[in-house]
mmCIF file of N, CA, C and O in Angstrom:
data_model
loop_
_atom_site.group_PDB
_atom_site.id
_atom_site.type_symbol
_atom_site.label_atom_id
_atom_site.label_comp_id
_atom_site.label_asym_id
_atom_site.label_seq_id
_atom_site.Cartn_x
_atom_site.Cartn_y
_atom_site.Cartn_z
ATOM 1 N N UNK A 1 0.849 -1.187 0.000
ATOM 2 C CA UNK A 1 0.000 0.000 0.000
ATOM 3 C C UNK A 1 0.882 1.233 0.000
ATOM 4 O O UNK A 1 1.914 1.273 0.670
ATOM 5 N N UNK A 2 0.456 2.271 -0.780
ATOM 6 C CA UNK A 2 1.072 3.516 -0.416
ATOM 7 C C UNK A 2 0.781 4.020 1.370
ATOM 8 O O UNK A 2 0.151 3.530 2.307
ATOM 9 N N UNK A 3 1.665 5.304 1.162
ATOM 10 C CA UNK A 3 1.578 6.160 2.654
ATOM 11 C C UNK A 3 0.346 6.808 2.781
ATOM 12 O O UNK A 3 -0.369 6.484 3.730
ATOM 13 N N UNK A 4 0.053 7.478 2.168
ATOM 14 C CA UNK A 4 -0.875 8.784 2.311
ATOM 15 C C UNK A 4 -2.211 8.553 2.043
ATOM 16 O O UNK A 4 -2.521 7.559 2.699
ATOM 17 N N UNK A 5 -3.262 9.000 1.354
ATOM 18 C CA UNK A 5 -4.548 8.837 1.480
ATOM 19 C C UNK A 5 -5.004 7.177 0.995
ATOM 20 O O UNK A 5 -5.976 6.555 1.422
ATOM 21 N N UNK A 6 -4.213 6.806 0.208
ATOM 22 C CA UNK A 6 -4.889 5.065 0.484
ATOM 23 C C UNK A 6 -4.675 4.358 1.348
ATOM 24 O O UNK A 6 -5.432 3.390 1.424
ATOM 25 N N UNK A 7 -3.795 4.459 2.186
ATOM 26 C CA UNK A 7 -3.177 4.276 3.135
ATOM 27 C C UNK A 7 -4.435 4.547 4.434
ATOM 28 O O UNK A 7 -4.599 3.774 5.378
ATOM 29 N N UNK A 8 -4.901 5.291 4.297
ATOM 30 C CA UNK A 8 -6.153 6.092 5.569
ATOM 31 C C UNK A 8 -7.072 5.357 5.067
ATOM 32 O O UNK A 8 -7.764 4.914 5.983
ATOM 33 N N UNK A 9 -7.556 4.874 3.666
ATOM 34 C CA UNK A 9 -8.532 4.654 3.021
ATOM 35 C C UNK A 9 -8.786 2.774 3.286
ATOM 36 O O UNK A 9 -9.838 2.205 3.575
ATOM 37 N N UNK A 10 -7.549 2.231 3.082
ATOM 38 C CA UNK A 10 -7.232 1.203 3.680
ATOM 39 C C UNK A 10 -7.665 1.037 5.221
ATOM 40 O O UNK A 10 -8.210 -0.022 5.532
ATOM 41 N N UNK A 11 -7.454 2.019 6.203
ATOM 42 C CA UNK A 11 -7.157 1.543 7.488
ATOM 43 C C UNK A 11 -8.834 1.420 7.458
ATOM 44 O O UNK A 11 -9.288 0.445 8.056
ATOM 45 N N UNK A 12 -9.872 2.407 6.754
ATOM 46 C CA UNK A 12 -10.756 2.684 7.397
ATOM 47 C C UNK A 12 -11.771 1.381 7.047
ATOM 48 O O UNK A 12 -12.652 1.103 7.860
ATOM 49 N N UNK A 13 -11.670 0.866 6.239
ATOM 50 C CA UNK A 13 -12.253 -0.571 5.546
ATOM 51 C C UNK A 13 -11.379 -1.652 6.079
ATOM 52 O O UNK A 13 -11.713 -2.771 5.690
ATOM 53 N N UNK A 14 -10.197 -1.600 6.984
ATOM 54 C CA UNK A 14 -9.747 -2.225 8.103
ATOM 55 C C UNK A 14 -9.577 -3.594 6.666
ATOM 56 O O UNK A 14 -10.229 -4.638 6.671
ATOM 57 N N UNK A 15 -9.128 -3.421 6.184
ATOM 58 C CA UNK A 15 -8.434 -3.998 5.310
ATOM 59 C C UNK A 15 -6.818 -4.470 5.107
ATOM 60 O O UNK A 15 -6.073 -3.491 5.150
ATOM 61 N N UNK A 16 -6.187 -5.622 4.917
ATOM 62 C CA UNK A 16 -5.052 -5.837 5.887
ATOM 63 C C UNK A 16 -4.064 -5.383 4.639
ATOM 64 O O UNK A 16 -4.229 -5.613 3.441
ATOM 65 N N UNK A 17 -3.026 -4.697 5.262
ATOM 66 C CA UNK A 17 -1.706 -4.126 4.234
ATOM 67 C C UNK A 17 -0.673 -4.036 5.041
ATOM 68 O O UNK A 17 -0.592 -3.680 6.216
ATOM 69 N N UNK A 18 0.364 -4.515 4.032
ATOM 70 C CA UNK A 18 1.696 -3.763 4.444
ATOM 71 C C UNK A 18 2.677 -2.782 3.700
ATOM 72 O O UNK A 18 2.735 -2.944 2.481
ATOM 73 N N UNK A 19 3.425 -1.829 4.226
ATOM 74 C CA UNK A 19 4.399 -1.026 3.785
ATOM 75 C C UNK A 19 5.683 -1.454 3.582
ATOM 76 O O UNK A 19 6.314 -2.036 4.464
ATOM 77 N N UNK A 20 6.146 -1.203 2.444
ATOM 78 C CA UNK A 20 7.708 -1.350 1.805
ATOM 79 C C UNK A 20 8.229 -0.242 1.439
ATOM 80 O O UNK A 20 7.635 0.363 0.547
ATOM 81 N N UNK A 21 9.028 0.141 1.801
ATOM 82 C CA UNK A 21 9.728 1.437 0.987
ATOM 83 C C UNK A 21 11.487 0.867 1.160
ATOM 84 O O UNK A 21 11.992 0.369 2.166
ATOM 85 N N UNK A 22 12.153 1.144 -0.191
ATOM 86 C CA UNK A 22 13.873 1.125 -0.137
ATOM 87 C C UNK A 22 13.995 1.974 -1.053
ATOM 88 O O UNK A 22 13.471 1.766 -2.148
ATOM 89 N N UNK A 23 14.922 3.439 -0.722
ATOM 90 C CA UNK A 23 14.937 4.418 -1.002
ATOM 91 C C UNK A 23 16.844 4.403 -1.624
ATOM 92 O O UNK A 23 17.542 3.390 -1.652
ATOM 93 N N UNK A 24 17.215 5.575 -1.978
ATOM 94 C CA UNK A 24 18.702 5.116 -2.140
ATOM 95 C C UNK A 24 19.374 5.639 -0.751
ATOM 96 O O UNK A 24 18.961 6.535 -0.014
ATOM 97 N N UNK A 25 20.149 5.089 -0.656
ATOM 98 C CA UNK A 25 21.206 5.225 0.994
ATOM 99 C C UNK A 25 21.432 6.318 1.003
ATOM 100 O O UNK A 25 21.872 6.223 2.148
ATOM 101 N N UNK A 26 21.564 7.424 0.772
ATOM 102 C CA UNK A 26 22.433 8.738 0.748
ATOM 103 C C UNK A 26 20.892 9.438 1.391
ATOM 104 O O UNK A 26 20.846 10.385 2.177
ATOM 105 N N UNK A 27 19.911 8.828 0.926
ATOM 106 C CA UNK A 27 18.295 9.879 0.496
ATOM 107 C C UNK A 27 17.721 9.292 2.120
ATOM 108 O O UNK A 27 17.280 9.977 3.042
ATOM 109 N N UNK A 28 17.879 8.067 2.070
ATOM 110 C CA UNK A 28 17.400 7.155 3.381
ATOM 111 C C UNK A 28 18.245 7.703 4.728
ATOM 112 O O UNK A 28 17.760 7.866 5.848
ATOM 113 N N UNK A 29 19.528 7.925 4.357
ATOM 114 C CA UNK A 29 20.513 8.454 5.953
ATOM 115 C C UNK A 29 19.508 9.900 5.839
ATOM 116 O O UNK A 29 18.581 10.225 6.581
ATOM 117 N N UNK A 30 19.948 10.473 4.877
ATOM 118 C CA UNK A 30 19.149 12.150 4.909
ATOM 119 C C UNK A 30 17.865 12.472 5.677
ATOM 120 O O UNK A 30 17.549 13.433 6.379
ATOM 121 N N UNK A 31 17.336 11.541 5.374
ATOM 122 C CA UNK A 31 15.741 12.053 5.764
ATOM 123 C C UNK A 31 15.561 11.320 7.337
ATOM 124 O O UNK A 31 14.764 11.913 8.065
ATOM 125 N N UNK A 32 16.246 10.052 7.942
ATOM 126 C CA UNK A 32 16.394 9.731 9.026
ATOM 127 C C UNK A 32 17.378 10.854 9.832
ATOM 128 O O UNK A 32 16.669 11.286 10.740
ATOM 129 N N UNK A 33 18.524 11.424 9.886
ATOM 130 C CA UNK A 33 18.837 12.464 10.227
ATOM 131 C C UNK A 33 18.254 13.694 10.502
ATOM 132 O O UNK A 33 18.609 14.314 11.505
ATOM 133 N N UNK A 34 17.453 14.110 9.788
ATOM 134 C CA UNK A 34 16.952 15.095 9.469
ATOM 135 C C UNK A 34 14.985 15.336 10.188
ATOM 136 O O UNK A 34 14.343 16.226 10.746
ATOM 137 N N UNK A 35 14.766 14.025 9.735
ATOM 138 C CA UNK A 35 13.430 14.920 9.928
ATOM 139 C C UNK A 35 12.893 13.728 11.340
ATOM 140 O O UNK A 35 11.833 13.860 11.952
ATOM 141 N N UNK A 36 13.934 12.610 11.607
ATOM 142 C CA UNK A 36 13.450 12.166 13.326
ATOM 143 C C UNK A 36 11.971 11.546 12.901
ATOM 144 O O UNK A 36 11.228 11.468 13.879
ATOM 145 N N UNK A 37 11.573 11.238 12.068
ATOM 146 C CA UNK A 37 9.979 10.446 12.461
ATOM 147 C C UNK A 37 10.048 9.316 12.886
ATOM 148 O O UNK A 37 11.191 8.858 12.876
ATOM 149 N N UNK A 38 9.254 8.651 13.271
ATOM 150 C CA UNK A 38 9.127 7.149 13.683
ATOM 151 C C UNK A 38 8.728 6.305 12.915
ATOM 152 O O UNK A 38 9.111 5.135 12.943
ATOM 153 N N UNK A 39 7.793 6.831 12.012
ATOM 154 C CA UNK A 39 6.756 5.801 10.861
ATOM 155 C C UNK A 39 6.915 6.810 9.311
ATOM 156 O O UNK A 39 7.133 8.006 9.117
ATOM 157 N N UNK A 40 6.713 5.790 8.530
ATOM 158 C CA UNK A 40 6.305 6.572 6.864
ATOM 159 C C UNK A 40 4.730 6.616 6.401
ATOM 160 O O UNK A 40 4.179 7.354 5.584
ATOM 161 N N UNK A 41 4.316 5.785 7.043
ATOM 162 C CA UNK A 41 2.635 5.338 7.032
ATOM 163 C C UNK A 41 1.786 6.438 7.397
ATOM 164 O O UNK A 41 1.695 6.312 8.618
ATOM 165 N N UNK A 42 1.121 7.426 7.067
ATOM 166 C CA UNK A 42 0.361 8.045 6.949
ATOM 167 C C UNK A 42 -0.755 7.622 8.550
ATOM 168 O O UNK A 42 -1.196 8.374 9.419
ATOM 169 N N UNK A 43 -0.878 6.220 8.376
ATOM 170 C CA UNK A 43 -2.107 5.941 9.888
ATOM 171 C C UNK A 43 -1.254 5.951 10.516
ATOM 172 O O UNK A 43 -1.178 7.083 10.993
ATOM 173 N N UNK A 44 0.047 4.942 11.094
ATOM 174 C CA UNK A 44 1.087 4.844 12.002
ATOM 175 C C UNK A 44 1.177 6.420 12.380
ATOM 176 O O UNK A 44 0.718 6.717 13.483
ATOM 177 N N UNK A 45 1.704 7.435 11.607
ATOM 178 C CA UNK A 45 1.947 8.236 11.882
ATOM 179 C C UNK A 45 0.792 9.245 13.220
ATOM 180 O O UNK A 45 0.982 9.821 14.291
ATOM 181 N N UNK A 46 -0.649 8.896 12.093
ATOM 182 C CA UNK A 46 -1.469 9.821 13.059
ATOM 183 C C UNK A 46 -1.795 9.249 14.385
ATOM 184 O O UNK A 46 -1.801 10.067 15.305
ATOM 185 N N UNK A 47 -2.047 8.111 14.657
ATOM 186 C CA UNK A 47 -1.913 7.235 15.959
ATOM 187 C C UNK A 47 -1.058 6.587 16.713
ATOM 188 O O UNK A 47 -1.111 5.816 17.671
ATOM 189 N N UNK A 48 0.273 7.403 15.623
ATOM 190 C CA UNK A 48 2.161 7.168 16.713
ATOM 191 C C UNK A 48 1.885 5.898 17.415
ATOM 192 O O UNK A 48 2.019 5.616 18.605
ATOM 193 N N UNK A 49 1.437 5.136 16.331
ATOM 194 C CA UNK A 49 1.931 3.085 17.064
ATOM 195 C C UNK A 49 1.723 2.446 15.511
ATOM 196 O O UNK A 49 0.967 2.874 14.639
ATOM 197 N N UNK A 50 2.612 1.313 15.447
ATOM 198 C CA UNK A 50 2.359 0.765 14.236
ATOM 199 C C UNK A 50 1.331 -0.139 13.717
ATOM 200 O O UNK A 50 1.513 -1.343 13.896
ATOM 201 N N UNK A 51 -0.082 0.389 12.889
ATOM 202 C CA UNK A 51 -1.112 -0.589 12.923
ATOM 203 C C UNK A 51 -1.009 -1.160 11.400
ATOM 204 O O UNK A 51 -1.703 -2.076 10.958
ATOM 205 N N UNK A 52 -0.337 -0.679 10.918
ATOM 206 C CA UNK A 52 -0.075 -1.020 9.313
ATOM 207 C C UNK A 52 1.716 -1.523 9.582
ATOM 208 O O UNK A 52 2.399 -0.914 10.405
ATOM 209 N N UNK A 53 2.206 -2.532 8.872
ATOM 210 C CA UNK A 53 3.782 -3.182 9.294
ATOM 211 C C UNK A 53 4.044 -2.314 8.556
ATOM 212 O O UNK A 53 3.224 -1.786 7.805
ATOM 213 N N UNK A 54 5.667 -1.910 8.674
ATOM 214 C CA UNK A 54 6.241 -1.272 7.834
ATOM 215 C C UNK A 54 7.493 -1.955 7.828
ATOM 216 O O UNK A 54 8.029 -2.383 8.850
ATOM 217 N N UNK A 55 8.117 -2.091 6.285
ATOM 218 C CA UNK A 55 9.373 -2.529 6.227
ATOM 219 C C UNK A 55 10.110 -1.761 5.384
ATOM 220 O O UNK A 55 9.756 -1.521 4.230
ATOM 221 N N UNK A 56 11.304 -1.282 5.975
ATOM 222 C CA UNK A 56 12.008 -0.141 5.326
ATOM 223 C C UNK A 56 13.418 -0.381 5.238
ATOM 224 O O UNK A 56 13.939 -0.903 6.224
ATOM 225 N N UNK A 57 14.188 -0.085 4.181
ATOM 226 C CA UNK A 57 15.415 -0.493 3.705
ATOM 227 C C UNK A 57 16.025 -1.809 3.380
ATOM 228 O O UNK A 57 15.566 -2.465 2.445
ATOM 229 N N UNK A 58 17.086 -2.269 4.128
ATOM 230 C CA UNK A 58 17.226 -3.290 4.188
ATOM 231 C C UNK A 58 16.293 -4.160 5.336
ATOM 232 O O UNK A 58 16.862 -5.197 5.679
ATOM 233 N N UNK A 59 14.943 -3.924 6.002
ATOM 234 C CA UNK A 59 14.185 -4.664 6.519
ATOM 235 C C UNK A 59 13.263 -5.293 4.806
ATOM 236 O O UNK A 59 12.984 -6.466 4.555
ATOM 237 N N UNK A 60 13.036 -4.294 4.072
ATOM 238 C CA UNK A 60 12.072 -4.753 3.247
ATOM 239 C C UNK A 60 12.876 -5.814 2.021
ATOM 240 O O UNK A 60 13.617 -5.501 1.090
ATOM 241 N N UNK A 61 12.446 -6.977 2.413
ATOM 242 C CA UNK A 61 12.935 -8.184 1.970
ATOM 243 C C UNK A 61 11.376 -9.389 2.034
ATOM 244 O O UNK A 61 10.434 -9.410 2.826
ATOM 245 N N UNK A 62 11.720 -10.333 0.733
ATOM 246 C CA UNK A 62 10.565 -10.968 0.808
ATOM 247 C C UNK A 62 10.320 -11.616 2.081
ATOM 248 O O UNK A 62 9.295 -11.733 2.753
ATOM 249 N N UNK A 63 11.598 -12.036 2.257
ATOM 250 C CA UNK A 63 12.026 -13.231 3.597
ATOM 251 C C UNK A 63 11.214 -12.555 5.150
ATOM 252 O O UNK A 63 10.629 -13.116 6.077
ATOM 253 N N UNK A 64 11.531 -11.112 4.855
ATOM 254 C CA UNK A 64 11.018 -10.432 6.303
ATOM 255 C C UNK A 64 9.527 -10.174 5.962
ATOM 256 O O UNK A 64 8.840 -10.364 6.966
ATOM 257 N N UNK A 65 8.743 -9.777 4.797
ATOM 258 C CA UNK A 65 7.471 -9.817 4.481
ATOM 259 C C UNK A 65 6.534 -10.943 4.834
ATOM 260 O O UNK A 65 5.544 -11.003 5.563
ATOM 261 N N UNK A 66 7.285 -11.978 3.938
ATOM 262 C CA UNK A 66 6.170 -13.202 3.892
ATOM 263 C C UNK A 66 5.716 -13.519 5.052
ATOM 264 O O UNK A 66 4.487 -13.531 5.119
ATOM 265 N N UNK A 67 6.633 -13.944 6.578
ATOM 266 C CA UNK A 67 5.475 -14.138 7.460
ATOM 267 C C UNK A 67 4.221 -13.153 8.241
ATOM 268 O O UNK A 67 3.220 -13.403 8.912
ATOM 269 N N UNK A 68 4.917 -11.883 7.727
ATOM 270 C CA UNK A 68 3.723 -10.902 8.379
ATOM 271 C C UNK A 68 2.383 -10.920 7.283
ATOM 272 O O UNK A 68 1.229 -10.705 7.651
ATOM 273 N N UNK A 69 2.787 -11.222 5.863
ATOM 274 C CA UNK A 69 1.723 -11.429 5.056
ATOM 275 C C UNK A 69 0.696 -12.551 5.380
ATOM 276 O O UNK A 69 -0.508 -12.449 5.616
ATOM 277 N N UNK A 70 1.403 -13.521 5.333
ATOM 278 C CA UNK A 70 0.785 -14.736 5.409
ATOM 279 C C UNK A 70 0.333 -14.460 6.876
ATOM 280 O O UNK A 70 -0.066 -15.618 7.001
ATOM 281 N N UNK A 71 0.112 -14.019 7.853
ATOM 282 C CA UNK A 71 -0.188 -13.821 9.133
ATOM 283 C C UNK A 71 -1.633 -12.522 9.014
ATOM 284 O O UNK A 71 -2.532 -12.460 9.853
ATOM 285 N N UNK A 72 -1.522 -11.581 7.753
ATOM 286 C CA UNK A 72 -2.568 -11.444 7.474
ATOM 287 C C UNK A 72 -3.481 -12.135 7.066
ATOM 288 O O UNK A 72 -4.556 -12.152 7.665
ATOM 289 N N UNK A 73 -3.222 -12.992 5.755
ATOM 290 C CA UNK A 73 -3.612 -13.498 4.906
ATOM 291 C C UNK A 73 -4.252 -14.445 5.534
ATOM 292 O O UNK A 73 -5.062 -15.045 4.827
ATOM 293 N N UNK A 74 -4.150 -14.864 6.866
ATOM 294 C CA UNK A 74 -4.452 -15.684 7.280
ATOM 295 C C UNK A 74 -5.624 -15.697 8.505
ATOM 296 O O UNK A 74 -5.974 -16.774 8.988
ATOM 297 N N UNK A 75 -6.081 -14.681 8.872
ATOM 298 C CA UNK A 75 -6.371 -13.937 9.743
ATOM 299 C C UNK A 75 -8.228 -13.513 9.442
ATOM 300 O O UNK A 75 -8.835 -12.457 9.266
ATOM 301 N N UNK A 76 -8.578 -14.813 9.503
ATOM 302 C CA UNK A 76 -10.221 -14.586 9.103
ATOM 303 C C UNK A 76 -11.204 -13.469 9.643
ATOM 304 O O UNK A 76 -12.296 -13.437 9.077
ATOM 305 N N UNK A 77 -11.022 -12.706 10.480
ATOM 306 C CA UNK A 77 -11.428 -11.291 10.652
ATOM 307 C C UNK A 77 -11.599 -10.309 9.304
ATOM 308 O O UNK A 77 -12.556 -9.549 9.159
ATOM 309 N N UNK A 78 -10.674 -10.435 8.495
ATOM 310 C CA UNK A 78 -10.790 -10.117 7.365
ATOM 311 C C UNK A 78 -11.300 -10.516 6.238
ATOM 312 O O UNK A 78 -11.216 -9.858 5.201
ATOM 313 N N UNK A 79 -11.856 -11.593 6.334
ATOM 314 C CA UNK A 79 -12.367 -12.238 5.464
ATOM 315 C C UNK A 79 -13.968 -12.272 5.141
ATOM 316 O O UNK A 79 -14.397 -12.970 4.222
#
């Protein structure tokens, strides 16, 4: 899912997603230096706790995805 308004649009139909972002290293140190946030997620952000996963840089890997997917995917509340 994107950050920003599908991202809200998602949470509100409680619909299950996750976040990936890998940015280039120079752009990724920059903006961690610089602007201190905790989350990229648009909901994470407005309720400062993580309700959408986020995997960022070298976290976002299939290997680190697949079990939080499949842990949605799996998760008949949503269904």
């Amino acid at each position: 899912a994107k950050t920003g308004t599908v991202a809200l649009e998602i949470m509100q139909k409680t619909i299950p997603a996750i976040v990936g972002y890998k940015l280039n290293n120079f752009t990724a140190w920059w903006l961690k230096k610089h602007l201190k946030i905790k989350y990229v997620n648009l909901c994470n952000i407005l309720l400062d706790t993580e309700v959408i996963p986020e995997f960022l840089q070298k976290n976002f890997t299939a290997k680190n995805i697949a079990p939080t997917a499949f842990k949605l995917l799996e998760n008949t509340e949503f269904k």
